[in-house]
mmCIF file of C-alpha atoms in Angstrom:
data_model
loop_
_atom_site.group_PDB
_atom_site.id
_atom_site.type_symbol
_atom_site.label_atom_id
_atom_site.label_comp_id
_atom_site.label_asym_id
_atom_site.label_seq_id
_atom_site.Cartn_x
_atom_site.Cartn_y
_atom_site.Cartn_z
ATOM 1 C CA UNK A 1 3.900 23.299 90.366
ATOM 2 C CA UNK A 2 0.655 22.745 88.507
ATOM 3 C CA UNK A 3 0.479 26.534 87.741
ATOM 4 C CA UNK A 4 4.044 25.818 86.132
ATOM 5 C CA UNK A 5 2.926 22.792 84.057
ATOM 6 C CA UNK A 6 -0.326 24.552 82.955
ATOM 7 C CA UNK A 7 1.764 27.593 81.665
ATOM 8 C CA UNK A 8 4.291 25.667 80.131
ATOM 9 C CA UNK A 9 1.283 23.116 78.189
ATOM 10 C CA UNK A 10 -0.393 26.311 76.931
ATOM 11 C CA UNK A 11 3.399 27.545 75.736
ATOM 12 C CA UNK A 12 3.469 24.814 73.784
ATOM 13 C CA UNK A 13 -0.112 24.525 72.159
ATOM 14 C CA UNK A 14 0.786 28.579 71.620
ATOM 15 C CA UNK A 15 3.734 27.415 69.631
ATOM 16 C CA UNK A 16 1.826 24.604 67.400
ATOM 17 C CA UNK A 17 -1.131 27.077 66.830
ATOM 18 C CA UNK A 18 1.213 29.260 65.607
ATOM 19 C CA UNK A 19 3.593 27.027 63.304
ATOM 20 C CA UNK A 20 -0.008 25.517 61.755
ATOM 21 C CA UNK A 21 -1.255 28.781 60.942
ATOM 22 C CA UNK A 22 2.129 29.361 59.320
ATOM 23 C CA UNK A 23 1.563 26.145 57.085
ATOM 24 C CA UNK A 24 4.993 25.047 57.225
ATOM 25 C CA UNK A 25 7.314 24.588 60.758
ATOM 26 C CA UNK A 26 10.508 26.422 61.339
ATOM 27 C CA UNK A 27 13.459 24.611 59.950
ATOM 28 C CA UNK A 28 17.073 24.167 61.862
ATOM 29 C CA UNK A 29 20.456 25.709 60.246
ATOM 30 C CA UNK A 30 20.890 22.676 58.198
ATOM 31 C CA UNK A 31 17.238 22.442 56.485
ATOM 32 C CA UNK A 32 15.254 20.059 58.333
ATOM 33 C CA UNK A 33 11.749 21.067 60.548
ATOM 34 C CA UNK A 34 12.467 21.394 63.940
ATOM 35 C CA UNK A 35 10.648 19.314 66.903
ATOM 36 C CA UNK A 36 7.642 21.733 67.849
ATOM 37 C CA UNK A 37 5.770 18.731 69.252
ATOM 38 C CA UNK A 38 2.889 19.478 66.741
ATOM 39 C CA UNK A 39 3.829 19.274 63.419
ATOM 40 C CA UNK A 40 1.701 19.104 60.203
ATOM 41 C CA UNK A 41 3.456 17.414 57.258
ATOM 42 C CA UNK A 42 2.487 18.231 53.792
ATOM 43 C CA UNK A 43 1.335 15.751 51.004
ATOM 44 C CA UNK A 44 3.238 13.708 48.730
ATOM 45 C CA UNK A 45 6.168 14.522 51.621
ATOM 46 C CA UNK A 46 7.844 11.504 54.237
ATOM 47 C CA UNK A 47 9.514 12.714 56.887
ATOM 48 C CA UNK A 48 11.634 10.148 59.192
ATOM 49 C CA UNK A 49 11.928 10.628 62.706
ATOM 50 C CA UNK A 50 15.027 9.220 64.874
ATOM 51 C CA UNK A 51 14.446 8.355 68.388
ATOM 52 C CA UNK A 52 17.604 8.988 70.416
ATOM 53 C CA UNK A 53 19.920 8.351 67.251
ATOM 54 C CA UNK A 54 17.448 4.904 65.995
ATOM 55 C CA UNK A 55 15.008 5.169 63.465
ATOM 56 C CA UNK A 56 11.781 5.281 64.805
ATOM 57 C CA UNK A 57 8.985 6.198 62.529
ATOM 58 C CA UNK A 58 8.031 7.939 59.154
ATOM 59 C CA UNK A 59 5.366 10.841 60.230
ATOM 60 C CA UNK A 60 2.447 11.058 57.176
ATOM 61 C CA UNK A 61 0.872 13.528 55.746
ATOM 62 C CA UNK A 62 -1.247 15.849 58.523
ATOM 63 C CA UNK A 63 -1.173 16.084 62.320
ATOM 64 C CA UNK A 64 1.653 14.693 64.170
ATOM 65 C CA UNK A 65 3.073 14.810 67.658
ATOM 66 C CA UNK A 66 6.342 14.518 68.435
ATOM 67 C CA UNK A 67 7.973 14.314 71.827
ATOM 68 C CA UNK A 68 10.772 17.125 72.420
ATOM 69 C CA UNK A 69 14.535 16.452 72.924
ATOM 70 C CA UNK A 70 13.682 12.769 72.178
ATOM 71 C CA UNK A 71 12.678 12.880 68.356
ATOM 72 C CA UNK A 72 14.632 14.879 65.869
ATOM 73 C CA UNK A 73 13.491 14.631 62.006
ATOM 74 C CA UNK A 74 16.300 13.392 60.286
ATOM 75 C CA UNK A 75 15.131 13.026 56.903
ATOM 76 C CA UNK A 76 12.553 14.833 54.713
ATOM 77 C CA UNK A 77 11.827 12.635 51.265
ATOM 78 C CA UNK A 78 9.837 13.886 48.683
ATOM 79 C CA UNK A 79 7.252 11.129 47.069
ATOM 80 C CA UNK A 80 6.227 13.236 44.017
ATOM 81 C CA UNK A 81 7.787 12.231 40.725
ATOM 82 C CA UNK A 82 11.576 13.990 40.319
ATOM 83 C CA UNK A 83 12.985 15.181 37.169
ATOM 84 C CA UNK A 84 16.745 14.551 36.703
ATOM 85 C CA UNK A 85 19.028 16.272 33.984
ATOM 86 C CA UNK A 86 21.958 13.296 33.133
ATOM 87 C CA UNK A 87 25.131 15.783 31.499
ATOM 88 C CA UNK A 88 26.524 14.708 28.830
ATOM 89 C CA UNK A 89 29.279 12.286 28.436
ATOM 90 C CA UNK A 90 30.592 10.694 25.512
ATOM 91 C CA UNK A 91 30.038 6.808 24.775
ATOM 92 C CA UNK A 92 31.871 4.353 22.217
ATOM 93 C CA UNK A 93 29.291 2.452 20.737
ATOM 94 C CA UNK A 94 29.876 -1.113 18.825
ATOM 95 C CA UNK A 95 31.869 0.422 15.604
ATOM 96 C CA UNK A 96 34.538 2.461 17.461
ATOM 97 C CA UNK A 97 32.038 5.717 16.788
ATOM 98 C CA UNK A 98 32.176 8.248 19.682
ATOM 99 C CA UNK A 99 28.931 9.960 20.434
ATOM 100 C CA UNK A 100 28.074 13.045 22.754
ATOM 101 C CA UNK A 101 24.821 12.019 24.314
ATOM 102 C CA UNK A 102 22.309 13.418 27.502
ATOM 103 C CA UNK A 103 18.923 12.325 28.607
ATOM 104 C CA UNK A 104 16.474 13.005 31.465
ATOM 105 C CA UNK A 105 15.541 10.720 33.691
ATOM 106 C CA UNK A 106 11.970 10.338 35.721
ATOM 107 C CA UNK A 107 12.252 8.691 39.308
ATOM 108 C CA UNK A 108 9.976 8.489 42.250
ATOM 109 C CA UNK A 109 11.011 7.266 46.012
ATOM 110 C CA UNK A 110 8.774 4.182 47.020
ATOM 111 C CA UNK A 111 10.471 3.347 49.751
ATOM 112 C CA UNK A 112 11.590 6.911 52.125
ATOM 113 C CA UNK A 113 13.541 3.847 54.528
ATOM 114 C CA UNK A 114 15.636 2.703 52.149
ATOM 115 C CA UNK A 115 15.900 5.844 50.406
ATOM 116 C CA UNK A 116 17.314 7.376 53.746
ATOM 117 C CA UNK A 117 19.436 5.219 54.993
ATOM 118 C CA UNK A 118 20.486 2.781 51.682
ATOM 119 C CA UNK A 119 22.470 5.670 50.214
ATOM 120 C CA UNK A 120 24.023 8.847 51.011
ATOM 121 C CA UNK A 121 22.535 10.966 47.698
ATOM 122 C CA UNK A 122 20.029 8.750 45.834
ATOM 123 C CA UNK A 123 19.966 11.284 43.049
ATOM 124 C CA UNK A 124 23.357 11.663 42.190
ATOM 125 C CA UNK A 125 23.574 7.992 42.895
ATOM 126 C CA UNK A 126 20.554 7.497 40.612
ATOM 127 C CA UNK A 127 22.266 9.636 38.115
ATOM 128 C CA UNK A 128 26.015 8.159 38.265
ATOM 129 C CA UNK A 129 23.870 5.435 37.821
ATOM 130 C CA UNK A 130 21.723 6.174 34.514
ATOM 131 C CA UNK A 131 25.797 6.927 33.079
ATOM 132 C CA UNK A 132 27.429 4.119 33.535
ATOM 133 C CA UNK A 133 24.113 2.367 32.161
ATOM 134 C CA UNK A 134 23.851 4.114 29.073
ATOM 135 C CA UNK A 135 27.647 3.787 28.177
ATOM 136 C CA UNK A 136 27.700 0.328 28.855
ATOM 137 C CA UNK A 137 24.495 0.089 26.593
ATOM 138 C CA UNK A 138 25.744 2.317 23.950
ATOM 139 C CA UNK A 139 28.402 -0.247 23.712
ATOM 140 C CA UNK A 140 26.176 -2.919 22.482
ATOM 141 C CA UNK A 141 25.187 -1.650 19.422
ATOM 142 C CA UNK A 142 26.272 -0.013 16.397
ATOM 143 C CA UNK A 143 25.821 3.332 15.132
ATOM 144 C CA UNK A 144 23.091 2.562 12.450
ATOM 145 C CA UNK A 145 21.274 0.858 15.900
ATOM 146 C CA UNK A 146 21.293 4.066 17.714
ATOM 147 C CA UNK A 147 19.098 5.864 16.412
ATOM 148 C CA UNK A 148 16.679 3.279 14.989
ATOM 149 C CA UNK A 149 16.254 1.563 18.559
ATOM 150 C CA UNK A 150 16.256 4.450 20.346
ATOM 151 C CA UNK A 151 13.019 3.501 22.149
ATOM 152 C CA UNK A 152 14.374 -0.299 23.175
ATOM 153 C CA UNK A 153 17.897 1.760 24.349
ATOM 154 C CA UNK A 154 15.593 4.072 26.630
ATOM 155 C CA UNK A 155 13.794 0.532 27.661
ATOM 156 C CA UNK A 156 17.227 -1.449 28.217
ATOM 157 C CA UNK A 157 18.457 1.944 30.739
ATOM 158 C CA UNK A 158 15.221 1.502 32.790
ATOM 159 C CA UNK A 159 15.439 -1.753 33.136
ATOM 160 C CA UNK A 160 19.225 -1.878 34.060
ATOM 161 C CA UNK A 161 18.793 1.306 36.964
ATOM 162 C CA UNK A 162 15.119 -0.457 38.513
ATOM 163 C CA UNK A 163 17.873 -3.461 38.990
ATOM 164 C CA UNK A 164 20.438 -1.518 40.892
ATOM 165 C CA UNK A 165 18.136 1.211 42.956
ATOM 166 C CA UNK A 166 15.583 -1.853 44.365
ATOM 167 C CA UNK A 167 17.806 -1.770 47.075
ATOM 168 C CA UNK A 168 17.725 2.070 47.634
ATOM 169 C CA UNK A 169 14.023 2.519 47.859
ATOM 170 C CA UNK A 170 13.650 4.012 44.060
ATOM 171 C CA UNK A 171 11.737 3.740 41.167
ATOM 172 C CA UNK A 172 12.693 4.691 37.933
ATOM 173 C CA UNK A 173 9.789 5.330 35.680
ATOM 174 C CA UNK A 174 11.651 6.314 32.451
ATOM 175 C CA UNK A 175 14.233 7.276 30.931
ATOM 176 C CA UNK A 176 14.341 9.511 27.528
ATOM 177 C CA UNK A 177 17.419 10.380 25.313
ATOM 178 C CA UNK A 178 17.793 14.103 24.660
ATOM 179 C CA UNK A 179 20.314 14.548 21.833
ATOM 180 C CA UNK A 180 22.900 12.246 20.421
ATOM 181 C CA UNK A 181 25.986 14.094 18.366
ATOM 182 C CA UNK A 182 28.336 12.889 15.966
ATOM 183 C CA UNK A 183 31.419 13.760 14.794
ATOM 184 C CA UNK A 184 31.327 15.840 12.247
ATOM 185 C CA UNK A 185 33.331 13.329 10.113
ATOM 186 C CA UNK A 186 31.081 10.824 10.531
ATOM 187 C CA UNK A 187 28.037 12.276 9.969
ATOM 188 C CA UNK A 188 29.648 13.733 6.900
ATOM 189 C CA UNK A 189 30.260 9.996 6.156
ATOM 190 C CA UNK A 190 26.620 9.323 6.976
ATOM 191 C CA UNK A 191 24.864 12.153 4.898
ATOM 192 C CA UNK A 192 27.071 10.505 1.958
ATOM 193 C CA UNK A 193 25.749 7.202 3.072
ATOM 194 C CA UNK A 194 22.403 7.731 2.935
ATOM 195 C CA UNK A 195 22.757 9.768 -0.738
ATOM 196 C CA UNK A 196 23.854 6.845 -2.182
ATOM 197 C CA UNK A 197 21.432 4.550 -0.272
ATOM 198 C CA UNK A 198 18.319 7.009 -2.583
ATOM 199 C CA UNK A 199 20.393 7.196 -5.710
ATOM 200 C CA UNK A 200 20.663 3.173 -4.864
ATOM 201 C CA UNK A 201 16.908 3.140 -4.478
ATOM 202 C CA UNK A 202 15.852 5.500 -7.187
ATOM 203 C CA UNK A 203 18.217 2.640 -9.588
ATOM 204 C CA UNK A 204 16.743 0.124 -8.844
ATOM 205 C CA UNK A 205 13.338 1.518 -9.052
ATOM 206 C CA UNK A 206 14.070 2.695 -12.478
ATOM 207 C CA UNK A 207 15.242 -0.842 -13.253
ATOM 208 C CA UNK A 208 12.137 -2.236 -12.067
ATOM 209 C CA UNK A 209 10.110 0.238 -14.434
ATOM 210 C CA UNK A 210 11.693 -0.425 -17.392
ATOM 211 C CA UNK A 211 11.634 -4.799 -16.138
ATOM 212 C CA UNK A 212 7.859 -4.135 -15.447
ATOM 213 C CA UNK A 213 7.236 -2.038 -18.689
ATOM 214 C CA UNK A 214 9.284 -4.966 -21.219
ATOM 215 C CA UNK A 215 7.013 -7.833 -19.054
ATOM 216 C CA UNK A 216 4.144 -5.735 -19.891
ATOM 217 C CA UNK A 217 4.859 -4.961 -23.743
ATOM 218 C CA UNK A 218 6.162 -8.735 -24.302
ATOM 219 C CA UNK A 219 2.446 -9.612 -22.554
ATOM 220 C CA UNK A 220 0.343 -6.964 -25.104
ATOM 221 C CA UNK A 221 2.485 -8.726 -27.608
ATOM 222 C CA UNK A 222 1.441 -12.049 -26.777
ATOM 223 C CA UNK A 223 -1.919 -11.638 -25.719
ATOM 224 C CA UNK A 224 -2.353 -10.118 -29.437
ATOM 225 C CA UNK A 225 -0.712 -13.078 -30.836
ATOM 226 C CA UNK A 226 -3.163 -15.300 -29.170
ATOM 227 C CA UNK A 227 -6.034 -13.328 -30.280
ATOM 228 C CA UNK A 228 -4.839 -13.342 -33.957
ATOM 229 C CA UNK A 229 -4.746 -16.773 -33.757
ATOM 230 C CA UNK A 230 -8.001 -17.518 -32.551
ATOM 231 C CA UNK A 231 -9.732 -15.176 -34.755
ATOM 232 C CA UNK A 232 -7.695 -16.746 -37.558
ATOM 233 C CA UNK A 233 -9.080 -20.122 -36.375
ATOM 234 C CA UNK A 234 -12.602 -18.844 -36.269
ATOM 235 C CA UNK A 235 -12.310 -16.986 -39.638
ATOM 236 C CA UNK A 236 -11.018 -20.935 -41.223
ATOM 237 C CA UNK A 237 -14.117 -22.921 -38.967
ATOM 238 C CA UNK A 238 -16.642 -20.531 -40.174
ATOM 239 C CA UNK A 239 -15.006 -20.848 -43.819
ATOM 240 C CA UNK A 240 -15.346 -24.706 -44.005
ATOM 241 C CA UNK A 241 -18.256 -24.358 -42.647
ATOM 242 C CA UNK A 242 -20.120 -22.281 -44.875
ATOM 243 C CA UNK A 243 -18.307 -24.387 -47.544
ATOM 244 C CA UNK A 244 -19.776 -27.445 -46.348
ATOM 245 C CA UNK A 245 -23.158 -25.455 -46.094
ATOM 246 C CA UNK A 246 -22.724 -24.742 -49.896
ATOM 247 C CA UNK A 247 -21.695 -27.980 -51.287
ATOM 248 C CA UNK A 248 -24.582 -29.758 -49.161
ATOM 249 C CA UNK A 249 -26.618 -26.776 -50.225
ATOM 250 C CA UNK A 250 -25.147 -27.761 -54.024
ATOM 251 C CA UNK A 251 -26.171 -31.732 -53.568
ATOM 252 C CA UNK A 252 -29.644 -30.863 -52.266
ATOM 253 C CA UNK A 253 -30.306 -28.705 -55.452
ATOM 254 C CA UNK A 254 -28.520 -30.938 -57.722
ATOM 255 C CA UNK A 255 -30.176 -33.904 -56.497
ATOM 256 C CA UNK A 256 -33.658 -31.828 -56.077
ATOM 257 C CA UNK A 257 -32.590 -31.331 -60.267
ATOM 258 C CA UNK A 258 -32.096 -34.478 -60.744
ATOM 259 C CA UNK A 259 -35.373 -35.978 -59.163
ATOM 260 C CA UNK A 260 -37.477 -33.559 -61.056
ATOM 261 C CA UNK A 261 -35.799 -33.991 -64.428
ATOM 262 C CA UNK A 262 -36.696 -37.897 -63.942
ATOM 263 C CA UNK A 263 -39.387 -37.383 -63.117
ATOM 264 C CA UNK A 264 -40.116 -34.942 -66.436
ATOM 265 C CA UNK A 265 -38.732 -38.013 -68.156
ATOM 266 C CA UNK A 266 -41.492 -40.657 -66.787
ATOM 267 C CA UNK A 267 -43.890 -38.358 -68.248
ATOM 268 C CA UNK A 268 -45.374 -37.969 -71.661
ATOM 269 C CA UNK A 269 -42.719 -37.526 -74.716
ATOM 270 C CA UNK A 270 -40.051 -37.150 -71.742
ATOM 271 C CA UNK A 271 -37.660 -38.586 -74.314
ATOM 272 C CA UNK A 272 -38.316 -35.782 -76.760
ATOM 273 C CA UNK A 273 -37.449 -33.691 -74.553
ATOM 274 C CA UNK A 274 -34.125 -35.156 -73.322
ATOM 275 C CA UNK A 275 -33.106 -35.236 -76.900
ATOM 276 C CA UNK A 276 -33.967 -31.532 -77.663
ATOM 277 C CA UNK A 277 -31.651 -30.857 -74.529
ATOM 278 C CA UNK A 278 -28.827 -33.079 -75.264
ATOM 279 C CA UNK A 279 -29.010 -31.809 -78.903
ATOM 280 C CA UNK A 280 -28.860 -28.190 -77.202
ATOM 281 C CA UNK A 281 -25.713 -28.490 -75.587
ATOM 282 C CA UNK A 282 -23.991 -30.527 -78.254
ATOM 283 C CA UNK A 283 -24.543 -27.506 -80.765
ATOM 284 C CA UNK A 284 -23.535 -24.793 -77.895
ATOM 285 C CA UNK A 285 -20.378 -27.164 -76.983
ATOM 286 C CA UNK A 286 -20.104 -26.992 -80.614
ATOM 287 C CA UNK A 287 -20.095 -23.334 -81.167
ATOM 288 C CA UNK A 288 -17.044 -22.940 -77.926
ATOM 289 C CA UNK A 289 -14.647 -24.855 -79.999
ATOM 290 C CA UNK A 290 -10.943 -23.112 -80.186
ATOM 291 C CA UNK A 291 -11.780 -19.709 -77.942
ATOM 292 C CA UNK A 292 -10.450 -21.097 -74.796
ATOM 293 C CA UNK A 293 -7.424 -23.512 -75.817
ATOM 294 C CA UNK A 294 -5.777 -24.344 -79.026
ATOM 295 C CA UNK A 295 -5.997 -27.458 -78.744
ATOM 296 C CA UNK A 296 -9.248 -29.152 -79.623
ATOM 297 C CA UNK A 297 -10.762 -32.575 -79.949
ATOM 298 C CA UNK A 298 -13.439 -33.032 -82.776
ATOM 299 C CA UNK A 299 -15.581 -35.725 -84.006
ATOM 300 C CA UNK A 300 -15.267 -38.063 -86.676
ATOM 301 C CA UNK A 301 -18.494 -36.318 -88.277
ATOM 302 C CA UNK A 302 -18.918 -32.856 -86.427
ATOM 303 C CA UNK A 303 -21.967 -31.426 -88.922
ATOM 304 C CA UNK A 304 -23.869 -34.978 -88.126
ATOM 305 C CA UNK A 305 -25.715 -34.089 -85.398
ATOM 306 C CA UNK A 306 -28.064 -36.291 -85.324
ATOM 307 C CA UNK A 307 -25.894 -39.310 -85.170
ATOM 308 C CA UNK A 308 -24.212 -37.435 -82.719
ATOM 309 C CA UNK A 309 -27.554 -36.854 -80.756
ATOM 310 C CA UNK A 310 -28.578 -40.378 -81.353
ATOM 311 C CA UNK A 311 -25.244 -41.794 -79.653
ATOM 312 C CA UNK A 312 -25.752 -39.212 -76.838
ATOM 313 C CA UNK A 313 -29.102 -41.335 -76.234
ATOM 314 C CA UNK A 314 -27.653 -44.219 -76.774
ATOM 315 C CA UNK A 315 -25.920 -43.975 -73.696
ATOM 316 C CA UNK A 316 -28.616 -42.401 -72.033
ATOM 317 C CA UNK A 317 -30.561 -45.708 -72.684
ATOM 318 C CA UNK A 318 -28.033 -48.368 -71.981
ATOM 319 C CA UNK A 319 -27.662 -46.556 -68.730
ATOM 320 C CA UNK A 320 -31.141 -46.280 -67.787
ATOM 321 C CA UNK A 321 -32.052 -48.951 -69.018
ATOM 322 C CA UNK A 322 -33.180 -51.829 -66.294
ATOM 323 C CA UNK A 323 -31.856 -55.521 -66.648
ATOM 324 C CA UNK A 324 -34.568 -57.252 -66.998
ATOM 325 C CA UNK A 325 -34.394 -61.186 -68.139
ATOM 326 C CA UNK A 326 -36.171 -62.373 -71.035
ATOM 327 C CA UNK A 327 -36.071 -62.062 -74.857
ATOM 328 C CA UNK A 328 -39.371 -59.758 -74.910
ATOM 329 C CA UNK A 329 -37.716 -57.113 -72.289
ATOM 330 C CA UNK A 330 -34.966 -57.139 -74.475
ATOM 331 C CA UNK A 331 -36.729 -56.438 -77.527
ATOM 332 C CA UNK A 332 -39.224 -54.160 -76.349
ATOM 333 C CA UNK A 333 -35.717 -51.897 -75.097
ATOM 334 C CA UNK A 334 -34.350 -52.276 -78.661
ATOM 335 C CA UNK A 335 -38.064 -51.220 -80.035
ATOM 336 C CA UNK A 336 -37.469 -47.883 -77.713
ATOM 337 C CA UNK A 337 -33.853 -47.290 -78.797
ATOM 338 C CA UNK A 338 -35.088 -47.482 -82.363
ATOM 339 C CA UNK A 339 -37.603 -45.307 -81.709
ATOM 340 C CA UNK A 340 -35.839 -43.077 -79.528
ATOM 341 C CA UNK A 341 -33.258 -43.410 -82.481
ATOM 342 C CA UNK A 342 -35.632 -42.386 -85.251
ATOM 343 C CA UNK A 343 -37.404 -39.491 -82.645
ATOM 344 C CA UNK A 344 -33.722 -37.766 -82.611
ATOM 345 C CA UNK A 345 -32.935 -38.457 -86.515
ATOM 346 C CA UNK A 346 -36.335 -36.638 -86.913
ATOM 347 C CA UNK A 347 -35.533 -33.797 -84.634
ATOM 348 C CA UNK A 348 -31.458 -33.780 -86.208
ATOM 349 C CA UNK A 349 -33.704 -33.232 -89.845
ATOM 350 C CA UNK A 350 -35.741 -30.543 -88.161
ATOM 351 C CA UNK A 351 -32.735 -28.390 -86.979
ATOM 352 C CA UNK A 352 -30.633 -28.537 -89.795
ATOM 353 C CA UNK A 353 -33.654 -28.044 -92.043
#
């Protein structure tokens, strides 16, 4: 009996020597490895073991041993990230528009328990799934919101299938919208739509130019204004006040005249010499009579010019002349006006001589 048990352990070492070098064990009719007692199971793979109909264990990757008639592999789940095609279906979305839309969907098993025995087909379920979820999502928004939050759509599908296949032992990782058509009527409508969105735009663009290029005009306009204004300002300050330079300028000479011809007149036969000058101008005044105006004023005695002369100093004497109390003041001023008199009589003789 020994013999019997030897031969029969070295059968079955034969027959796992031989399914290992083979890399991958025999499989029944309906898919699944058979029981060969050693059995090496290949990465990124679960396969779940039943124990007399119960679940017993989930063999991992490498060497396992199995005990025959007893354990049967039941399921064989693969952990590596699975790429479903959703078909097309159509979906109404908020503003009655019926779309023809497909995606792809991403989705790993994370749980090979739940993934075996929570549902019958967790891919078509994933996928009946991923449907329902983007119709119902679809539904929610408008056309216009389609296609500009396409990326929170793909976001709001994830989030809806993680909810429903927890229980199932999936994942889903993402979820990515292939195409999206329209009826041909509405995007017809659409194309026209966004025309006369640009032609909109490219209005009120213009309109904006031509606002922009008035503002700036109106601004040149007043900004030259301003300028004319204060140059005209500076032109009238620097006028007065090079007219106020000039008439100072004017009294300083005049009274820089005036303080030299008194003091020619302090000097030495200074009255002589006012005479001669007052005589001067009386004969040139003289000589301008009727060339400018018709009208003209004369003297009582124009050819006397030495009374005329000697009135002219007159004047020039009463005005000059201190106030000075007393009788001899007095008559030493009349002794000066005589003589001053009788200096201009002489000079009167001497012209008209």
């Amino acid at each position: 009996m020994l013999a019997r048990a030897a031969r029969g352990t070295g059968a079955l070492l034969l027959r796992g020597s031989v399914q290992a070098s083979g890399r991958a064990p025999r499989r029944a009719s309906s898919g699944l490895p058979r029981n060969t007692v050693l059995l090496f199971v290949p990465q990124q793979e679960a396969w779940v073991v039943e124990r007399m109909g119960r679940f017993h264990r989930i063999l991992e990757p490498g060497l396992n041993v199995l005990i025959p008639v007893l354990d049967r592999i039941r399921y064989v789940q693969s952990l590596k990230e699975i790429v479903i095609n959703v078909p097309e279906q159509s979906a109404v979305t908020l503003d009655n528009v019926t779309l023809q839309i497909d995606g792809v969907l991403y989705l790993r098993i994370m749980d090979p328990y739940k993934a075996s025995y929570g549902v019958e087909d967790p891919e078509y379920a994933v996928t009946q799934l991923a449907q329902t979820t983007m119709r119902s999502e679809l539904g929610k928004l408008s056309l216009d919101k389609v296609f500009r939050e396409r990326e929170s759509l793909n976001a709001n599908i994830v989030d809806a299938i993680n909810q429903a296949a927890d229980c199932w032992g999936i994942r889903c990782l993402r979820y990515e919208i292939k195409d999206i058509h329209v009826p041909p009527r509405v995007k017809e409508s659409m194309q026209m739509q966004v025309e006369a969105e640009r032609r909109k735009r490219a209005t009120v663009l213009e309109s904006e130019g031509t606002r922009e290029s008035a503002i700036n005009v109106a601004e040149g306009k007043k900004q030259a204004q301003i300028l004319a204004s204060e140059a005209e300002k500076a032109e009238q300050i620097n006028q007065a006040a090079g007219e106020a330079s000039a008439v100072l300028a004017k009294a300083k000479a005049k009274a820089e005249a005036i303080r030299i011809l008194a003091s020619a007149l302090t000097q030495h036969n200074g009255d002589a010499a006012a005479s001669l000058t007052v005589a001067e101008q009386y004969v040139n005044a003289f000589s301008k009579l009727a060339k400018d105006s018709n009208t003209v004023l004369l003297p009582s005695n124009p050819s006397d010019v030495t009374s005329m002369v000697a009135q002219a100093m007159g004047v020039y004497g009463a005005l000059t002349k201190a106030p000075v109390p007393g009788a001899q003041n007095s008559s030493e001023g009349s002794r000066d006006v005589q003589a001053t008199d009788a200096s201009l009589e002489e000079l009167g003789r001497v012209k008209l001589s």
